[in-house]
PDB file of C-alpha atoms in Angstrom:
ATOM      1  CA  MET A   1       0.000   0.000   0.000  1.00 42.00           C
ATOM      2  CA  SER A   2       1.342   3.399  -0.943  1.00 43.00           C
ATOM      3  CA  ILE A   3       0.793   6.447   1.158  1.00 44.00           C
ATOM      4  CA  SER A   4       0.360  10.027  -0.087  1.00 45.00           C
ATOM      5  CA  TYR A   5       0.343  13.213   1.849  1.00 42.00           C
ATOM      6  CA  ARG A   6      -1.911  16.151   1.206  1.00 43.00           C
ATOM      7  CA  LEU A   7      -1.337  19.644   2.443  1.00 40.00           C
ATOM      8  CA  ASP A   8      -4.598  21.544   2.901  1.00 43.00           C
ATOM      9  CA  THR A   9      -4.477  25.131   3.956  1.00 41.00           C
ATOM     10  CA  ASP A  10      -7.888  26.374   5.104  1.00 43.00           C
ATOM     11  CA  ARG A  11      -8.715  30.021   5.034  1.00 42.00           C
ATOM     12  CA  GLY A  12      -8.274  31.415   8.516  1.00 41.00           C
ATOM     13  CA  ALA A  13      -6.708  28.168   9.728  1.00 40.00           C
ATOM     14  CA  SER A  14      -3.744  28.592  11.936  1.00 42.00           C
ATOM     15  CA  GLY A  15      -1.926  25.476  10.796  1.00 42.00           C
ATOM     16  CA  THR A  16      -1.436  22.908   8.073  1.00 40.00           C
ATOM     17  CA  GLN A  17      -3.247  19.576   8.149  1.00 40.00           C
ATOM     18  CA  CYS A  18      -1.561  16.389   6.918  1.00 39.00           C
ATOM     19  CA  TYR A  19      -3.314  13.060   6.526  1.00 39.00           C
ATOM     20  CA  ASP A  20      -2.891   9.645   4.939  1.00 43.00           C
ATOM     21  CA  ASN A  21      -4.709   8.686   1.769  1.00 45.00           C
ATOM     22  CA  PRO A  22      -4.980   4.920   1.929  1.00 42.00           C
ATOM     23  CA  SER A  23      -7.003   4.778  -1.271  1.00 43.00           C
ATOM     24  CA  SER A  24      -4.113   5.985  -3.440  1.00 42.00           C
ATOM     25  CA  THR A  25      -3.036   3.386  -5.970  1.00 42.00           C
ATOM     26  CA  ASN A  26       0.120   5.245  -7.162  1.00 43.00           C
ATOM     27  CA  ASN A  27       3.445   3.510  -6.620  1.00 44.00           C
ATOM     28  CA  GLU A  28       5.023   6.687  -5.242  1.00 42.00           C
ATOM     29  CA  ALA A  29       3.999   9.355  -2.781  1.00 40.00           C
ATOM     30  CA  GLN A  30       2.529  12.611  -4.066  1.00 44.00           C
ATOM     31  CA  VAL A  31       2.736  16.012  -2.463  1.00 41.00           C
ATOM     32  CA  VAL A  32      -0.261  18.098  -3.410  1.00 43.00           C
ATOM     33  CA  GLY A  33      -0.609  21.828  -2.791  1.00 44.00           C
ATOM     34  CA  TYR A  34      -2.308  24.939  -4.088  1.00 44.00           C
ATOM     35  CA  LYS A  35      -0.723  27.723  -6.055  1.00 46.00           C
ATOM     36  CA  LYS A  36      -1.756  31.338  -5.484  1.00 46.00           C
ATOM     37  CA  ASN A  37      -4.196  31.125  -8.397  1.00 49.00           C
ATOM     38  CA  GLY A  38      -5.902  28.168  -6.805  1.00 48.00           C
ATOM     39  CA  ARG A  39      -4.654  25.594  -9.309  1.00 51.00           C
ATOM     40  CA  LYS A  40      -3.196  22.395  -7.977  1.00 49.00           C
ATOM     41  CA  SER A  41       0.364  21.368  -8.686  1.00 50.00           C
ATOM     42  CA  SER A  42       2.292  18.294  -7.803  1.00 51.00           C
ATOM     43  CA  VAL A  43       6.003  17.373  -7.828  1.00 51.00           C
ATOM     44  CA  SER A  44       7.028  13.776  -7.639  1.00 58.00           C
ATOM     45  CA  SER A  45       9.516  12.755  -4.976  1.00 59.00           C
ATOM     46  CA  THR A  46      11.959  11.603  -7.704  1.00 60.00           C
ATOM     47  CA  GLU A  47      11.882  14.933  -9.558  1.00 65.00           C
ATOM     48  CA  ARG A  48      12.504  17.067  -6.477  1.00 68.00           C
ATOM     49  CA  PRO A  49      15.991  15.691  -5.622  1.00 70.00           C
ATOM     50  CA  ALA A  50      17.041  16.123  -9.263  1.00 69.00           C
ATOM     51  CA  ARG A  51      15.987  19.762  -9.221  1.00 73.00           C
ATOM     52  CA  GLN A  52      17.709  20.327  -5.900  1.00 73.00           C
ATOM     53  CA  THR A  53      20.916  18.763  -7.231  1.00 76.00           C
ATOM     54  CA  LYS A  54      20.785  20.985 -10.323  1.00 75.00           C
ATOM     55  CA  THR A  55      20.251  24.029  -8.117  1.00 79.00           C
ATOM     56  CA  ARG A  56      23.205  23.096  -5.933  1.00 79.00           C
ATOM     57  CA  PHE A  57      25.439  22.694  -9.000  1.00 78.00           C
ATOM     58  CA  CYS A  58      24.381  26.099 -10.299  1.00 84.00           C
ATOM     59  CA  ILE A  59      25.143  27.705  -6.944  1.00 85.00           C
ATOM     60  CA  PHE A  60      28.496  25.887  -6.742  1.00 82.00           C
ATOM     61  CA  PHE A  61      29.626  26.998 -10.191  1.00 81.00           C
ATOM     62  CA  PHE A  62      28.456  30.554  -9.558  1.00 85.00           C
ATOM     63  CA  VAL A  63      30.447  30.734  -6.319  1.00 87.00           C
ATOM     64  CA  LEU A  64      33.455  29.156  -8.066  1.00 86.00           C
ATOM     65  CA  LEU A  65      33.253  31.738 -10.848  1.00 88.00           C
ATOM     66  CA  VAL A  66      33.119  34.574  -8.325  1.00 88.00           C
ATOM     67  CA  VAL A  67      36.166  33.175  -6.497  1.00 88.00           C
ATOM     68  CA  ILE A  68      38.145  32.865  -9.747  1.00 89.00           C
ATOM     69  CA  ILE A  69      37.272  36.428 -10.749  1.00 89.00           C
ATOM     70  CA  CYS A  70      38.379  37.705  -7.337  1.00 86.00           C
ATOM     71  CA  ILE A  71      41.689  35.831  -7.569  1.00 87.00           C
ATOM     72  CA  VAL A  72      42.366  37.211 -11.051  1.00 84.00           C
ATOM     73  CA  LEU A  73      41.611  40.748  -9.897  1.00 82.00           C
ATOM     74  CA  ILE A  74      43.885  40.406  -6.867  1.00 79.00           C
ATOM     75  CA  VAL A  75      46.743  39.109  -9.057  1.00 75.00           C
ATOM     76  CA  LYS A  76      46.243  41.942 -11.558  1.00 73.00           C
ATOM     77  CA  ILE A  77      46.175  44.602  -8.845  1.00 69.00           C
ATOM     78  CA  THR A  78      49.283  43.122  -7.227  1.00 65.00           C
ATOM     79  CA  GLN A  79      51.082  43.030 -10.592  1.00 59.00           C
ATOM     80  CA  ILE A  80      50.119  46.617 -11.380  1.00 54.00           C
ATOM     81  CA  ASP A  81      51.356  47.711  -7.972  1.00 50.00           C
ATOM     82  CA  HIS A  82      54.626  45.814  -8.510  1.00 50.00           C
ATOM     83  CA  ASP A  83      55.104  47.243 -12.001  1.00 50.00           C
ATOM     84  CA  ALA A  84      54.450  50.777 -10.808  1.00 56.00           C
ATOM     85  CA  LYS A  85      56.919  50.483  -7.919  1.00 67.00           C
ATOM     86  CA  PRO A  86      59.990  52.602  -8.762  1.00 71.00           C
ATOM     87  CA  LYS A  87      63.407  50.962  -8.924  1.00 72.00           C
ATOM     88  CA  SER A  88      66.152  51.938  -6.509  1.00 68.00           C
ATOM     89  CA  GLY A  89      68.479  54.813  -7.268  1.00 71.00           C
ATOM     90  CA  LYS A  90      67.919  58.260  -8.708  1.00 74.00           C
ATOM     91  CA  CYS A  91      67.878  59.548 -12.250  1.00 77.00           C
ATOM     92  CA  PRO A  92      71.170  61.122 -13.372  1.00 69.00           C
ATOM     93  CA  PRO A  93      71.391  64.890 -13.922  1.00 64.00           C
ATOM     94  CA  LEU A  94      70.024  66.163 -17.216  1.00 61.00           C
ATOM     95  CA  PRO A  95      72.662  66.530 -19.937  1.00 54.00           C
ATOM     96  CA  LYS A  96      73.557  70.050 -20.987  1.00 45.00           C
ATOM     97  CA  ASP A  97      72.325  69.399 -24.513  1.00 45.00           C
ATOM     98  CA  VAL A  98      69.041  67.502 -24.546  1.00 50.00           C
ATOM     99  CA  GLY A  99      69.166  66.715 -28.265  1.00 54.00           C
ATOM    100  CA  VAL A 100      66.308  64.782 -29.867  1.00 58.00           C
ATOM    101  CA  CYS A 101      63.128  64.550 -27.813  1.00 66.00           C
ATOM    102  CA  ILE A 102      62.017  60.953 -27.417  1.00 68.00           C
ATOM    103  CA  ALA A 103      59.670  59.105 -25.089  1.00 75.00           C
ATOM    104  CA  SER A 104      60.803  55.494 -24.840  1.00 78.00           C
ATOM    105  CA  CYS A 105      59.298  54.731 -21.412  1.00 87.00           C
ATOM    106  CA  SER A 106      56.623  55.823 -18.959  1.00 84.00           C
ATOM    107  CA  ILE A 107      57.537  53.870 -15.787  1.00 87.00           C
ATOM    108  CA  ASP A 108      60.676  52.132 -14.526  1.00 85.00           C
ATOM    109  CA  LYS A 109      59.227  48.719 -15.472  1.00 85.00           C
ATOM    110  CA  ASP A 110      59.542  49.696 -19.139  1.00 85.00           C
ATOM    111  CA  CYS A 111      63.339  49.759 -18.766  1.00 85.00           C
ATOM    112  CA  SER A 112      65.647  46.748 -18.808  1.00 78.00           C
ATOM    113  CA  LEU A 113      67.611  45.456 -15.831  1.00 72.00           C
ATOM    114  CA  ASP A 114      68.238  48.163 -13.215  1.00 72.00           C
ATOM    115  CA  GLN A 115      67.683  51.163 -15.490  1.00 79.00           C
ATOM    116  CA  LYS A 116      65.168  53.854 -14.528  1.00 83.00           C
ATOM    117  CA  CYS A 117      62.720  55.842 -16.639  1.00 87.00           C
ATOM    118  CA  CYS A 118      64.115  59.378 -16.448  1.00 84.00           C
ATOM    119  CA  SER A 119      63.221  62.753 -17.906  1.00 79.00           C
ATOM    120  CA  ASN A 120      65.457  63.955 -20.715  1.00 72.00           C
ATOM    121  CA  GLY A 121      64.035  67.454 -20.677  1.00 69.00           C
ATOM    122  CA  CYS A 122      61.281  66.914 -23.221  1.00 74.00           C
ATOM    123  CA  GLY A 123      60.444  63.228 -22.860  1.00 78.00           C
ATOM    124  CA  HIS A 124      61.479  60.126 -20.937  1.00 83.00           C
ATOM    125  CA  THR A 125      64.231  57.613 -21.666  1.00 82.00           C
ATOM    126  CA  CYS A 126      65.832  54.705 -19.803  1.00 84.00           C
ATOM    127  CA  LYS A 127      68.978  55.688 -17.915  1.00 79.00           C
ATOM    128  CA  GLN A 128      71.438  54.000 -15.594  1.00 71.00           C
ATOM    129  CA  PRO A 129      70.464  55.139 -12.072  1.00 72.00           C
ATOM    130  CA  PHE A 130      72.492  57.314  -9.763  1.00 64.00           C
ATOM    131  CA  TYR A 131      72.861  55.708  -6.335  1.00 57.00           C
ATOM    132  CA  GLY A 132      74.426  58.570  -4.397  1.00 52.00           C
ATOM    133  CA  VAL A 133      77.396  58.149  -2.090  1.00 48.00           C
ATOM    134  CA  MET A 134      76.329  54.584  -1.244  1.00 48.00           C
ATOM    135  CA  SER A 135      77.955  53.209  -4.405  1.00 59.00           C
ATOM    136  CA  CYS A 136      81.322  54.691  -3.470  1.00 80.00           C
ATOM    137  CA  ASP A 137      80.845  53.516   0.100  1.00 82.00           C
ATOM    138  CA  LYS A 138      80.625  49.963  -1.227  1.00 85.00           C
ATOM    139  CA  VAL A 139      84.123  50.218  -2.694  1.00 92.00           C
ATOM    140  CA  THR A 140      87.227  49.523  -0.639  1.00 94.00           C
ATOM    141  CA  ILE A 141      89.984  51.527  -2.331  1.00 95.00           C
ATOM    142  CA  VAL A 142      93.596  50.897  -1.410  1.00 96.00           C
ATOM    143  CA  THR A 143      95.388  54.185  -2.078  1.00 96.00           C
ATOM    144  CA  ARG A 144      98.774  54.548  -3.755  1.00 96.00           C
ATOM    145  CA  GLN A 145     100.346  55.369  -0.407  1.00 95.00           C
ATOM    146  CA  GLU A 146      98.811  52.276   1.186  1.00 96.00           C
ATOM    147  CA  TRP A 147     100.149  49.829  -1.405  1.00 97.00           C
ATOM    148  CA  GLY A 148     103.525  51.594  -1.583  1.00 96.00           C
ATOM    149  CA  ALA A 149     103.537  53.241  -5.017  1.00 97.00           C
ATOM    150  CA  ARG A 150     106.564  54.908  -6.540  1.00 96.00           C
ATOM    151  CA  ASP A 151     106.273  58.549  -7.536  1.00 96.00           C
ATOM    152  CA  SER A 152     105.142  59.284 -11.085  1.00 96.00           C
ATOM    153  CA  VAL A 153     107.720  60.655 -13.500  1.00 96.00           C
ATOM    154  CA  THR A 154     105.217  63.124 -14.940  1.00 94.00           C
ATOM    155  CA  ILE A 155     101.489  63.726 -14.499  1.00 94.00           C
ATOM    156  CA  ASN A 156      99.123  64.565 -17.359  1.00 95.00           C
ATOM    157  CA  ASN A 157      95.566  65.400 -16.383  1.00 96.00           C
ATOM    158  CA  MET A 158      92.542  64.140 -18.263  1.00 95.00           C
ATOM    159  CA  THR A 159      89.256  65.902 -18.994  1.00 94.00           C
ATOM    160  CA  THR A 160      86.335  64.158 -17.304  1.00 92.00           C
ATOM    161  CA  PRO A 161      83.737  62.755 -17.509  1.00 94.00           C
ATOM    162  CA  VAL A 162      84.795  60.175 -20.076  1.00 96.00           C
ATOM    163  CA  SER A 163      82.453  58.083 -22.209  1.00 95.00           C
ATOM    164  CA  PHE A 164      84.574  54.967 -22.578  1.00 97.00           C
ATOM    165  CA  VAL A 165      85.540  52.235 -20.115  1.00 98.00           C
ATOM    166  CA  PHE A 166      88.074  49.556 -21.039  1.00 98.00           C
ATOM    167  CA  ILE A 167      88.387  46.262 -19.193  1.00 99.00           C
ATOM    168  CA  HIS A 168      91.776  44.509 -18.947  1.00 99.00           C
ATOM    169  CA  HIS A 169      93.391  41.609 -17.166  1.00 99.00           C
ATOM    170  CA  THR A 170      97.024  41.687 -16.140  1.00 98.00           C
ATOM    171  CA  ALA A 171      97.657  38.122 -17.392  1.00 98.00           C
ATOM    172  CA  MET A 172      99.942  37.718 -14.405  1.00 98.00           C
ATOM    173  CA  SER A 173      99.487  36.362 -10.877  1.00 98.00           C
ATOM    174  CA  PHE A 174      96.202  36.083  -9.010  1.00 98.00           C
ATOM    175  CA  CYS A 175      95.948  37.549  -5.518  1.00 98.00           C
ATOM    176  CA  HIS A 176      93.430  37.025  -2.699  1.00 98.00           C
ATOM    177  CA  ASN A 177      94.468  39.317   0.163  1.00 97.00           C
ATOM    178  CA  GLN A 178      95.624  42.897   0.542  1.00 97.00           C
ATOM    179  CA  HIS A 179      99.269  42.027   1.188  1.00 97.00           C
ATOM    180  CA  ASP A 180      99.644  39.826  -1.883  1.00 98.00           C
ATOM    181  CA  CYS A 181      97.636  42.181  -4.095  1.00 98.00           C
ATOM    182  CA  SER A 182      99.723  45.174  -2.981  1.00 98.00           C
ATOM    183  CA  GLN A 183     102.897  43.266  -3.862  1.00 98.00           C
ATOM    184  CA  GLU A 184     101.423  42.377  -7.256  1.00 98.00           C
ATOM    185  CA  VAL A 185     100.519  46.010  -7.974  1.00 98.00           C
ATOM    186  CA  LYS A 186     104.102  47.061  -7.139  1.00 98.00           C
ATOM    187  CA  THR A 187     105.435  44.360  -9.465  1.00 98.00           C
ATOM    188  CA  ILE A 188     103.223  45.668 -12.280  1.00 98.00           C
ATOM    189  CA  GLN A 189     104.279  49.269 -11.629  1.00 98.00           C
ATOM    190  CA  ASN A 190     107.951  48.309 -11.785  1.00 98.00           C
ATOM    191  CA  LEU A 191     107.344  46.412 -15.022  1.00 98.00           C
ATOM    192  CA  HIS A 192     105.569  49.367 -16.613  1.00 98.00           C
ATOM    193  CA  MET A 193     108.065  51.983 -15.467  1.00 98.00           C
ATOM    194  CA  ASP A 194     111.331  50.061 -15.797  1.00 98.00           C
ATOM    195  CA  ASN A 195     110.688  47.754 -18.775  1.00 97.00           C
ATOM    196  CA  ASN A 196     108.225  49.893 -20.743  1.00 97.00           C
ATOM    197  CA  SER A 197     109.715  53.264 -19.727  1.00 97.00           C
ATOM    198  CA  TRP A 198     106.282  54.626 -18.857  1.00 97.00           C
ATOM    199  CA  ASP A 199     105.729  57.502 -16.441  1.00 97.00           C
ATOM    200  CA  ASP A 200     103.777  55.299 -14.027  1.00 98.00           C
ATOM    201  CA  ILE A 201     101.681  52.158 -13.840  1.00 98.00           C
ATOM    202  CA  GLY A 202      99.445  52.131 -16.896  1.00 98.00           C
ATOM    203  CA  TYR A 203      95.920  51.511 -15.561  1.00 98.00           C
ATOM    204  CA  ASN A 204      93.586  53.873 -13.740  1.00 98.00           C
ATOM    205  CA  PHE A 205      92.600  51.177 -11.212  1.00 98.00           C
ATOM    206  CA  LEU A 206      93.416  47.531 -10.553  1.00 99.00           C
ATOM    207  CA  ILE A 207      91.178  44.979  -8.852  1.00 99.00           C
ATOM    208  CA  GLY A 208      92.143  41.918  -6.841  1.00 98.00           C
ATOM    209  CA  GLU A 209      90.191  38.804  -6.047  1.00 98.00           C
ATOM    210  CA  ASP A 210      90.267  40.020  -2.458  1.00 98.00           C
ATOM    211  CA  GLY A 211      87.466  42.393  -3.517  1.00 97.00           C
ATOM    212  CA  ARG A 212      89.590  45.547  -3.149  1.00 97.00           C
ATOM    213  CA  VAL A 213      90.274  48.251  -5.717  1.00 98.00           C
ATOM    214  CA  TYR A 214      93.858  49.501  -5.979  1.00 98.00           C
ATOM    215  CA  GLU A 215      94.394  53.093  -7.029  1.00 97.00           C
ATOM    216  CA  ALA A 216      96.791  53.422  -9.962  1.00 98.00           C
ATOM    217  CA  ARG A 217      96.572  56.649 -11.962  1.00 97.00           C
ATOM    218  CA  GLY A 218      93.123  57.392 -10.564  1.00 96.00           C
ATOM    219  CA  TRP A 219      90.209  59.225 -12.158  1.00 96.00           C
ATOM    220  CA  ASP A 220      91.865  62.390 -13.405  1.00 95.00           C
ATOM    221  CA  ARG A 221      95.134  61.314 -15.021  1.00 96.00           C
ATOM    222  CA  ILE A 222      95.772  60.110 -18.550  1.00 97.00           C
ATOM    223  CA  GLY A 223      96.750  56.451 -18.462  1.00 97.00           C
ATOM    224  CA  ALA A 224      98.875  54.137 -20.581  1.00 97.00           C
ATOM    225  CA  HIS A 225      96.492  51.231 -20.977  1.00 97.00           C
ATOM    226  CA  THR A 226      94.733  51.320 -24.356  1.00 97.00           C
ATOM    227  CA  TYR A 227      96.761  52.840 -27.193  1.00 95.00           C
ATOM    228  CA  GLY A 228      94.852  55.611 -28.959  1.00 94.00           C
ATOM    229  CA  TRP A 229      92.237  55.867 -26.191  1.00 96.00           C
ATOM    230  CA  ASN A 230      94.210  56.774 -23.073  1.00 96.00           C
ATOM    231  CA  ASP A 231      93.061  60.403 -22.929  1.00 95.00           C
ATOM    232  CA  VAL A 232      89.341  59.678 -23.462  1.00 96.00           C
ATOM    233  CA  ALA A 233      88.827  56.558 -21.347  1.00 97.00           C
ATOM    234  CA  VAL A 234      89.458  54.954 -17.981  1.00 98.00           C
ATOM    235  CA  ALA A 235      90.741  51.402 -17.651  1.00 98.00           C
ATOM    236  CA  PHE A 236      90.144  48.816 -14.957  1.00 99.00           C
ATOM    237  CA  SER A 237      92.379  45.768 -14.852  1.00 99.00           C
ATOM    238  CA  ILE A 238      91.607  42.664 -12.810  1.00 99.00           C
ATOM    239  CA  MET A 239      94.778  41.004 -11.559  1.00 99.00           C
ATOM    240  CA  GLY A 240      95.200  37.484 -12.922  1.00 98.00           C
ATOM    241  CA  ASP A 241      94.722  35.601 -16.186  1.00 98.00           C
ATOM    242  CA  TYR A 242      91.097  35.120 -17.213  1.00 98.00           C
ATOM    243  CA  THR A 243      91.548  33.118 -20.370  1.00 98.00           C
ATOM    244  CA  ASP A 244      90.098  29.953 -18.880  1.00 98.00           C
ATOM    245  CA  ARG A 245      87.936  31.215 -16.020  1.00 98.00           C
ATOM    246  CA  ILE A 246      86.065  34.290 -14.895  1.00 98.00           C
ATOM    247  CA  PRO A 247      87.087  36.360 -11.853  1.00 98.00           C
ATOM    248  CA  ASN A 248      85.490  35.479  -8.532  1.00 98.00           C
ATOM    249  CA  ASP A 249      82.399  37.265  -7.234  1.00 97.00           C
ATOM    250  CA  LYS A 250      84.414  39.626  -5.031  1.00 97.00           C
ATOM    251  CA  ALA A 251      86.396  40.939  -7.976  1.00 98.00           C
ATOM    252  CA  LEU A 252      83.348  41.293 -10.225  1.00 97.00           C
ATOM    253  CA  SER A 253      81.380  43.150  -7.545  1.00 95.00           C
ATOM    254  CA  ALA A 254      84.349  45.467  -6.969  1.00 97.00           C
ATOM    255  CA  LEU A 255      84.555  46.182 -10.706  1.00 97.00           C
ATOM    256  CA  LYS A 256      80.874  47.067 -10.945  1.00 95.00           C
ATOM    257  CA  ASN A 257      80.989  49.191  -7.798  1.00 95.00           C
ATOM    258  CA  ILE A 258      84.034  51.212  -8.839  1.00 96.00           C
ATOM    259  CA  ILE A 259      82.372  51.971 -12.179  1.00 96.00           C
ATOM    260  CA  ASN A 260      79.205  53.117 -10.377  1.00 92.00           C
ATOM    261  CA  CYS A 261      81.397  55.190  -8.092  1.00 93.00           C
ATOM    262  CA  GLY A 262      82.861  56.894 -11.162  1.00 94.00           C
ATOM    263  CA  LEU A 263      79.347  57.603 -12.416  1.00 91.00           C
ATOM    264  CA  ASN A 264      78.365  59.187  -9.117  1.00 87.00           C
ATOM    265  CA  LYS A 265      81.520  61.272  -8.942  1.00 89.00           C
ATOM    266  CA  GLY A 266      80.901  62.591 -12.433  1.00 89.00           C
ATOM    267  CA  LYS A 267      84.045  60.936 -13.810  1.00 94.00           C
ATOM    268  CA  ILE A 268      82.151  58.657 -16.226  1.00 95.00           C
ATOM    269  CA  THR A 269      79.137  59.689 -18.310  1.00 92.00           C
ATOM    270  CA  HIS A 270      75.820  57.972 -17.620  1.00 88.00           C
ATOM    271  CA  ASN A 271      75.681  56.680 -21.213  1.00 91.00           C
ATOM    272  CA  TYR A 272      79.231  55.321 -21.282  1.00 95.00           C
ATOM    273  CA  LYS A 273      80.235  52.343 -23.392  1.00 96.00           C
ATOM    274  CA  MET A 274      82.318  49.449 -22.122  1.00 98.00           C
ATOM    275  CA  TYR A 275      84.801  47.514 -24.218  1.00 98.00           C
ATOM    276  CA  GLY A 276      87.496  44.930 -23.803  1.00 98.00           C
ATOM    277  CA  HIS A 277      91.085  45.817 -24.660  1.00 98.00           C
ATOM    278  CA  ARG A 278      90.844  43.431 -27.639  1.00 97.00           C
ATOM    279  CA  ASP A 279      88.102  45.540 -29.217  1.00 97.00           C
ATOM    280  CA  VAL A 280      90.617  48.217 -30.230  1.00 96.00           C
ATOM    281  CA  ARG A 281      93.974  46.420 -30.175  1.00 96.00           C
ATOM    282  CA  PRO A 282      95.340  43.085 -31.472  1.00 96.00           C
ATOM    283  CA  THR A 283      95.450  41.342 -28.098  1.00 97.00           C
ATOM    284  CA  GLU A 284      93.714  38.551 -26.191  1.00 97.00           C
ATOM    285  CA  CYS A 285      93.158  40.884 -23.230  1.00 98.00           C
ATOM    286  CA  PRO A 286      91.036  40.705 -21.054  1.00 98.00           C
ATOM    287  CA  GLY A 287      90.983  36.924 -21.556  1.00 98.00           C
ATOM    288  CA  ASP A 288      88.316  34.859 -23.300  1.00 98.00           C
ATOM    289  CA  LYS A 289      86.164  34.075 -20.263  1.00 98.00           C
ATOM    290  CA  LEU A 290      86.156  37.590 -18.837  1.00 98.00           C
ATOM    291  CA  TYR A 291      85.422  39.048 -22.265  1.00 98.00           C
ATOM    292  CA  GLU A 292      82.498  36.670 -22.776  1.00 97.00           C
ATOM    293  CA  LEU A 293      81.110  37.830 -19.445  1.00 97.00           C
ATOM    294  CA  ILE A 294      81.340  41.581 -20.016  1.00 97.00           C
ATOM    295  CA  GLU A 295      79.685  41.108 -23.403  1.00 96.00           C
ATOM    296  CA  THR A 296      76.486  40.388 -21.456  1.00 96.00           C
ATOM    297  CA  TRP A 297      76.670  43.554 -19.345  1.00 95.00           C
ATOM    298  CA  ASP A 298      74.320  46.442 -19.916  1.00 89.00           C
ATOM    299  CA  HIS A 299      76.796  49.075 -21.133  1.00 94.00           C
ATOM    300  CA  PHE A 300      78.889  46.823 -23.334  1.00 96.00           C
ATOM    301  CA  GLY A 301      79.428  48.328 -26.800  1.00 94.00           C
ATOM    302  CA  HIS A 302      78.489  45.751 -29.397  1.00 91.00           C
ATOM    303  CA  SER A 303      79.465  48.011 -32.301  1.00 91.00           C
ATOM    304  CA  LYS A 304      83.008  49.145 -33.063  1.00 90.00           C
ATOM    305  CA  PRO A 305      83.930  52.148 -30.879  1.00 91.00           C
ATOM    306  CA  VAL A 306      84.445  55.492 -32.546  1.00 90.00           C
ATOM    307  CA  ARG A 307      86.952  57.783 -30.916  1.00 88.00           C
ATOM    308  CA  PRO A 308      85.540  61.268 -30.279  1.00 84.00           C
ATOM    309  CA  THR A 309      87.165  64.090 -32.184  1.00 75.00           C
ATOM    310  CA  LYS A 310      88.896  66.768 -30.188  1.00 59.00           C
ATOM    311  CA  ALA A 311      87.356  70.219 -30.131  1.00 44.00           C
ATOM    312  CA  PRO A 312      89.346  72.748 -32.214  1.00 36.00           C
TER     313      PRO A 312
END
């Protein structure tokens, strides 16, 4: 015997009456009610769970869609905030002659590596940042007096800032502490002055794998490092032979920091070009491995350098 339930709602009744219908011959229970227009409607007990399941799925997918949209928005907002965040450092001073007005960037994110989007007077271009005195503070410079330099025969001053940086290796001994590096610098100075009959050691600065920078001719003196370019460039030489390996991290960090120091001091232009000694002379200097490395650096000049003409 099947049982059905009927819901009768009497006008003015305070409750709902349910009763059995033993005369029902259906194989399933029926729920009978009245719509607002008085017409009867019935939903079988097998149809109701199906509709409920469909409703639950709709709600689930709607909630899932909302969650996905929220996640995407959060990621986008975070990315925009990250992209808009300025890079460290300050823009370099404006050049005296602005030249052609171009707008190659709008925010720092548009620029490669550590470059910043800077005003050029009538637009914005990517420039190497100025880090203030901190870059020079990162450099440990061993002065000529500290490493025991001989006096120069003559001194010829150089006009700065210069637009060219040349990288060398000494192709001699490696050194890993201040004592050994100081002795190596003195050996190189003696070689340059006694064997080559030069006025002083040829480079502007030398760098040891102890992470120190050794003052040679310094920022303001014409060197004897790169024939034909000595009066328009500064040269940094890492002590050792880098044909088969690159310098250690200490030496590479010191090289980058001393160059940034020169930028901040106004000794090197912000748009300088870097070359290896071999780019302008028939030599293997600065060694295959070191040369391959500097080729990947931001300021490396991939086209043949052109020496600036002297003003009349």
